[in-house]
Tab-separated table of C-alpha atoms in Angstrom:
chain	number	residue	atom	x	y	z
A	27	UNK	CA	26.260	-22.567	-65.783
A	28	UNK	CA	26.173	-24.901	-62.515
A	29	UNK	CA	24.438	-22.146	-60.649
A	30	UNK	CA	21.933	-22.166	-63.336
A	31	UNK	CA	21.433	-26.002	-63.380
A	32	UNK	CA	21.071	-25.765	-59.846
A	33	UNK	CA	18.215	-22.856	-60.258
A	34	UNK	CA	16.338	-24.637	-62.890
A	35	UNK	CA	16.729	-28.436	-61.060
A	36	UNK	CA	17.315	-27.647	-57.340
A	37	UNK	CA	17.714	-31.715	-56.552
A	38	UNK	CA	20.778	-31.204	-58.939
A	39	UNK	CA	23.539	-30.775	-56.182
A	40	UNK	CA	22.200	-33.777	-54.654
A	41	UNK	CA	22.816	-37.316	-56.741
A	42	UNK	CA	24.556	-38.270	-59.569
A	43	UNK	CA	21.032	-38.886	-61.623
A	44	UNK	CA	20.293	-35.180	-60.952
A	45	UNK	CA	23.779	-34.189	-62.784
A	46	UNK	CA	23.383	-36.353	-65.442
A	47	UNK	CA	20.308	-35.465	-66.438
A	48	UNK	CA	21.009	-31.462	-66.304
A	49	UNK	CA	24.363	-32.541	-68.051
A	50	UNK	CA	22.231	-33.925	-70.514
A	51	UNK	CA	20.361	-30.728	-71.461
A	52	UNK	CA	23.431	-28.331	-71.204
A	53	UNK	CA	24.567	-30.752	-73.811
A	54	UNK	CA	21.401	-30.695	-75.751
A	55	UNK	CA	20.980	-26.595	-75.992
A	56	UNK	CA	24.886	-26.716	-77.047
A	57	UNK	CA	23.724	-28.767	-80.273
A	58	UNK	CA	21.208	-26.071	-80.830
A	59	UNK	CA	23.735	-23.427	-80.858
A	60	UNK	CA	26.253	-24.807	-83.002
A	61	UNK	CA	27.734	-28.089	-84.766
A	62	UNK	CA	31.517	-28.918	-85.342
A	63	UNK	CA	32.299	-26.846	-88.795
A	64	UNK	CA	32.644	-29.372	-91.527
A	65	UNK	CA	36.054	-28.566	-94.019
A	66	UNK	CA	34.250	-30.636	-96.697
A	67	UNK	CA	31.367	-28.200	-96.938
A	68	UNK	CA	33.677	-24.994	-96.438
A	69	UNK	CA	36.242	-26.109	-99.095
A	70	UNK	CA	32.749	-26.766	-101.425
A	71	UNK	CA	31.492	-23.225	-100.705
A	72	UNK	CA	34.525	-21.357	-101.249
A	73	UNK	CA	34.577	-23.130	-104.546
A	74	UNK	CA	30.996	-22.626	-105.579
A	75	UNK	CA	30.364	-19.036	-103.873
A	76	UNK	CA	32.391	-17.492	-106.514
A	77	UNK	CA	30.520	-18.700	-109.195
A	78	UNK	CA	27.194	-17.691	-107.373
A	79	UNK	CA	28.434	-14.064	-106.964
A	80	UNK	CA	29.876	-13.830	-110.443
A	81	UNK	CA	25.912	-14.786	-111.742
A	82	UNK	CA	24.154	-12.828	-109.138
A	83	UNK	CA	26.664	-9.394	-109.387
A	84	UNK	CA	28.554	-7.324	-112.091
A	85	UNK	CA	31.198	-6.593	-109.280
A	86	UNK	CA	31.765	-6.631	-105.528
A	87	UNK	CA	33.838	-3.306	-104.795
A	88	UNK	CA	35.703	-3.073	-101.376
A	89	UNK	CA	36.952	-0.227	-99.459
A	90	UNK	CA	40.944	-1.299	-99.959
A	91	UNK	CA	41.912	1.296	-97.384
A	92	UNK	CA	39.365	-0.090	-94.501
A	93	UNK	CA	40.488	-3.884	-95.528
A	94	UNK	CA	43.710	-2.971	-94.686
A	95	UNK	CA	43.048	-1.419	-90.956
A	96	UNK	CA	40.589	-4.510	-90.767
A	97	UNK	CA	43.686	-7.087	-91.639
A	98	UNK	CA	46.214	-5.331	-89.310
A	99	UNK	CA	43.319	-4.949	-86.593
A	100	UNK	CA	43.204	-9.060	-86.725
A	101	UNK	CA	46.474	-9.682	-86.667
A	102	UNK	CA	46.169	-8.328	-82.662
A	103	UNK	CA	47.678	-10.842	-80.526
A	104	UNK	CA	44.440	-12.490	-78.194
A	105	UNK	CA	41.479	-9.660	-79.048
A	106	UNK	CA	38.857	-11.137	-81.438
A	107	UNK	CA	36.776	-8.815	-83.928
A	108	UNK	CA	33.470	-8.880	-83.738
A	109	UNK	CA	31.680	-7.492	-87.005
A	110	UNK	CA	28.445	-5.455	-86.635
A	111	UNK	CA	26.656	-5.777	-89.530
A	112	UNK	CA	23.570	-3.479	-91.627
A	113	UNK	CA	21.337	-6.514	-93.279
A	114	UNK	CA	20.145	-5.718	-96.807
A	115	UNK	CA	19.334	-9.280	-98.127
A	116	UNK	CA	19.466	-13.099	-97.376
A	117	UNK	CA	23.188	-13.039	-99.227
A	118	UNK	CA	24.734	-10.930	-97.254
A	119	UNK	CA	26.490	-13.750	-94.849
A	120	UNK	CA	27.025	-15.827	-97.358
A	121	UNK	CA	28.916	-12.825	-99.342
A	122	UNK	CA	30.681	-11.627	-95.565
A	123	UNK	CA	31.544	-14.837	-94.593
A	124	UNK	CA	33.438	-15.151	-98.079
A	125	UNK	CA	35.199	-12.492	-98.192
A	126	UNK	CA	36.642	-12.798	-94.413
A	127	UNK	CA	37.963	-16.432	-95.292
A	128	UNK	CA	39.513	-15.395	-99.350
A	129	UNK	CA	41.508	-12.669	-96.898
A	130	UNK	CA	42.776	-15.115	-94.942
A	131	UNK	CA	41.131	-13.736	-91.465
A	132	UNK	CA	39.119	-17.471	-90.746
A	133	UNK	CA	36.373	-18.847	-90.883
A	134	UNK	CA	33.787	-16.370	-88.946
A	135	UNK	CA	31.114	-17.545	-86.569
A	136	UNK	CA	27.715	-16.100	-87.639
A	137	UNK	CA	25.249	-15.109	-85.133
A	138	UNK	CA	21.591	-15.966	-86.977
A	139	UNK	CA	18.549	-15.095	-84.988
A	140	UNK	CA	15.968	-15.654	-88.080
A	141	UNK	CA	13.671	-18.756	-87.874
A	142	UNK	CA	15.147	-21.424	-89.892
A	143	UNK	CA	13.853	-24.918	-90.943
A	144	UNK	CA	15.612	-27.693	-88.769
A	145	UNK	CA	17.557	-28.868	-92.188
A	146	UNK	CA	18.829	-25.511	-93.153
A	147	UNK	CA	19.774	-24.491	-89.809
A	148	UNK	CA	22.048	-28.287	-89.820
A	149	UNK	CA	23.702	-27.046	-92.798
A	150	UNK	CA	24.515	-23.460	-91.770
A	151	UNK	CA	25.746	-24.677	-88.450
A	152	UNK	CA	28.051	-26.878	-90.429
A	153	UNK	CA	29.599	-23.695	-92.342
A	154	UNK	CA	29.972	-21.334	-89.239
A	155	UNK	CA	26.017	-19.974	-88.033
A	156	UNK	CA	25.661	-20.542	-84.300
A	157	UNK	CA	21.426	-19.812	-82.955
A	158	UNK	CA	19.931	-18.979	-80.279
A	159	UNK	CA	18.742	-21.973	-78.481
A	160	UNK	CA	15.189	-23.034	-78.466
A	161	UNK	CA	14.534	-22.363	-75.211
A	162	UNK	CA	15.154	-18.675	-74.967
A	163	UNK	CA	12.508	-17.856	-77.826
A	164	UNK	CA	9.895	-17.522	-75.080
A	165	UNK	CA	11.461	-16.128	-72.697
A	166	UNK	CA	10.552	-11.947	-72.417
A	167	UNK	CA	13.824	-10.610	-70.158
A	168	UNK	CA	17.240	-11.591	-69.958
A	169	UNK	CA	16.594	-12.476	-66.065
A	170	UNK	CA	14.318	-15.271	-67.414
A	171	UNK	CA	16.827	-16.754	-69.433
A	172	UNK	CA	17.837	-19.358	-67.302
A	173	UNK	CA	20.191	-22.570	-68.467
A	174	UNK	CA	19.887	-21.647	-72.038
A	175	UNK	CA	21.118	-18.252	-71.313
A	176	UNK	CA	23.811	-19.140	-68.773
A	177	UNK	CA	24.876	-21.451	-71.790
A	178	UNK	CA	25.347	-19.416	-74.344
A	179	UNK	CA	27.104	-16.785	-72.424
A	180	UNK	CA	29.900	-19.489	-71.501
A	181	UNK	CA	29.676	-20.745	-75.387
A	182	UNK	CA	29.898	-17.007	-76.651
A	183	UNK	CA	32.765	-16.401	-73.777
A	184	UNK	CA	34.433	-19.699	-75.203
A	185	UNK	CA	34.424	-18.182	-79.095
A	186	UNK	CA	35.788	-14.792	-78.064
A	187	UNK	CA	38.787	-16.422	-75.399
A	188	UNK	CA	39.678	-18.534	-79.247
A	189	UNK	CA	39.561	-15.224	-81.092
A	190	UNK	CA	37.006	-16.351	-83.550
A	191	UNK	CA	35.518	-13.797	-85.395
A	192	UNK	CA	32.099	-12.908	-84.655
A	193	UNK	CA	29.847	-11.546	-87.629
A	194	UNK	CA	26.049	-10.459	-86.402
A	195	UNK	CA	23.895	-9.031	-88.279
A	196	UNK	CA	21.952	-5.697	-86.819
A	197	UNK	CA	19.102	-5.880	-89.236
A	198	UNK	CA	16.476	-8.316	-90.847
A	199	UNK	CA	15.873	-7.310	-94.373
A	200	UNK	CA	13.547	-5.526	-95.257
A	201	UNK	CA	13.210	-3.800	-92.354
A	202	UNK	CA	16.302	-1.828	-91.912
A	203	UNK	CA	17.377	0.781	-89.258
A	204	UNK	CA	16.343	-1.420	-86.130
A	205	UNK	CA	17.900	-3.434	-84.124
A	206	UNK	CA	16.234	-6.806	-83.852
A	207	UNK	CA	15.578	-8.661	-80.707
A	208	UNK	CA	17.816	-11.316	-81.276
A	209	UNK	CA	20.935	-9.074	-82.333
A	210	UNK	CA	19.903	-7.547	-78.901
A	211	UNK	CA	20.331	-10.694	-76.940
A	212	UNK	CA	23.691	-11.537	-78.727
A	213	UNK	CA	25.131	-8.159	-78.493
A	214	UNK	CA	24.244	-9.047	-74.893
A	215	UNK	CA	26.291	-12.101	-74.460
A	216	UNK	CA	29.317	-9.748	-75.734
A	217	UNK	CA	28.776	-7.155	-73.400
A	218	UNK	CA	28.597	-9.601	-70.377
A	219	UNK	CA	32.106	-11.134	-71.563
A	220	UNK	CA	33.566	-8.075	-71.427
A	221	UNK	CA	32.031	-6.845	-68.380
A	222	UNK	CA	32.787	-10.516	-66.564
A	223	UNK	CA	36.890	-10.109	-68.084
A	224	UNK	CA	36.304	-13.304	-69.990
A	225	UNK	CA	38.355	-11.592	-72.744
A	226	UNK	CA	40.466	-8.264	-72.150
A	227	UNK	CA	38.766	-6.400	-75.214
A	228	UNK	CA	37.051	-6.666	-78.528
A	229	UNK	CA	37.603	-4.876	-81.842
A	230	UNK	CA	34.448	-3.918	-83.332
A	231	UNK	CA	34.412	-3.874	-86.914
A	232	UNK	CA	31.143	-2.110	-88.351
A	233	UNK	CA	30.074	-3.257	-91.648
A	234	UNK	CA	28.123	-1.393	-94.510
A	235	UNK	CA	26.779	-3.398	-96.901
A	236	UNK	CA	24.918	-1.958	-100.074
A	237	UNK	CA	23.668	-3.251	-103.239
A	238	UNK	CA	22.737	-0.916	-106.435
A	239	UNK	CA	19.590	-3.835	-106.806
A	240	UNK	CA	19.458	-6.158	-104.055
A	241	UNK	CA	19.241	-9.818	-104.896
């Protein structure tokens, strides 16, 4: 991150004005990724989602067997699971996220890459969803990521050293069967932890999710 500050302000080694001010933005694209999770909000979703699902589905069937390897594969002392995800509709996180926390894994961290409205991205940031900053929507390459990038790879680093589950979602309903740009970039940020040894390994958890009418 300080080699990036110093790429994108080159005065920054110099006086202490310089560092505050690009301390000021690493601080600002840090809101944009995520929030502090609020327990109010959880404990009011995990009370309301199952009266949602209950008037949106007949039944939610899991694969017992696969839940199983999935619970013993998080109880693995300092390797986080990171859960790859198809997309099928806007409920899928909501129904994910659920489930993870009523089996007692935690509280996953979301990777969203759809355009949300400044309100609805507060909230979701509040329950878990961590975005892409701003400043990275324009940018074409990973080499012209800059700060933002450099940021988010030490936040992303940061989540998988806590062994926070990651969920990201491959798809963007209802286009299914390719990989988006942004689940690109974040499957990006996992590969460079790995590569750079910020965590020893990662169990990947792929996720099918199907629905006999999607909502």
């Amino acid at each position: 991150v300080q080699d990036a500050a110093s790429s994108w302000d080159p005065g920054s080694r110099g006086g202490e004005g310089s560092r505050r001010c690009w301390k000021d933005e690493i601080c600002q694209i840090l809101r944009e990724i995520q929030a502090p999770l609020s327990p109010l909000l959880l404990r009011l979703c995990h009370w309301l989602l199952p009266k949602l699902l209950t008037r949106l589905f007949l039944g939610v069937r899991l694969h017992r067997g696969q839940l199983e390897m999935v619970l013993r594969a998080a109880r693995t002392p300092k390797v986080p699971l990171v859960f790859l995800c198809s997309h099928q509709s806007p409920v899928d996180g909501l129904l994910l996220s659920f489930m993870l926390l009523s089996q007692g894994i935690g509280v996953p961290r979301v990777m969203v890459g759809a355009q949300t409205s400044p309100r609805l991205r507060s909230l979701l940031q509040r329950l878990g969803g961590i975005f892409l900053p701003s400043g990275m929507a324009q940018t074409r390459s990973d080499q012209d990521e800059g700060l933002p990038g450099a940021v988010l790879d030490a936040y992303v680093q940061e989540v998988l050293r806590s062994c926070q589950p990651l969920v990201l979602f491959l798809e963007e309903p209802p286009t299914s069967l390719q990989l988006t740009d942004p689940a690109q970039r974040w499957l990006l940020r996992v590969l460079r932890a790995l590569r750079d040894r910020a965590v020893p390994d990662v169990l990947i958890v792929p996720v099918g999710i199907a629905y006999d009418v999607a909502p």
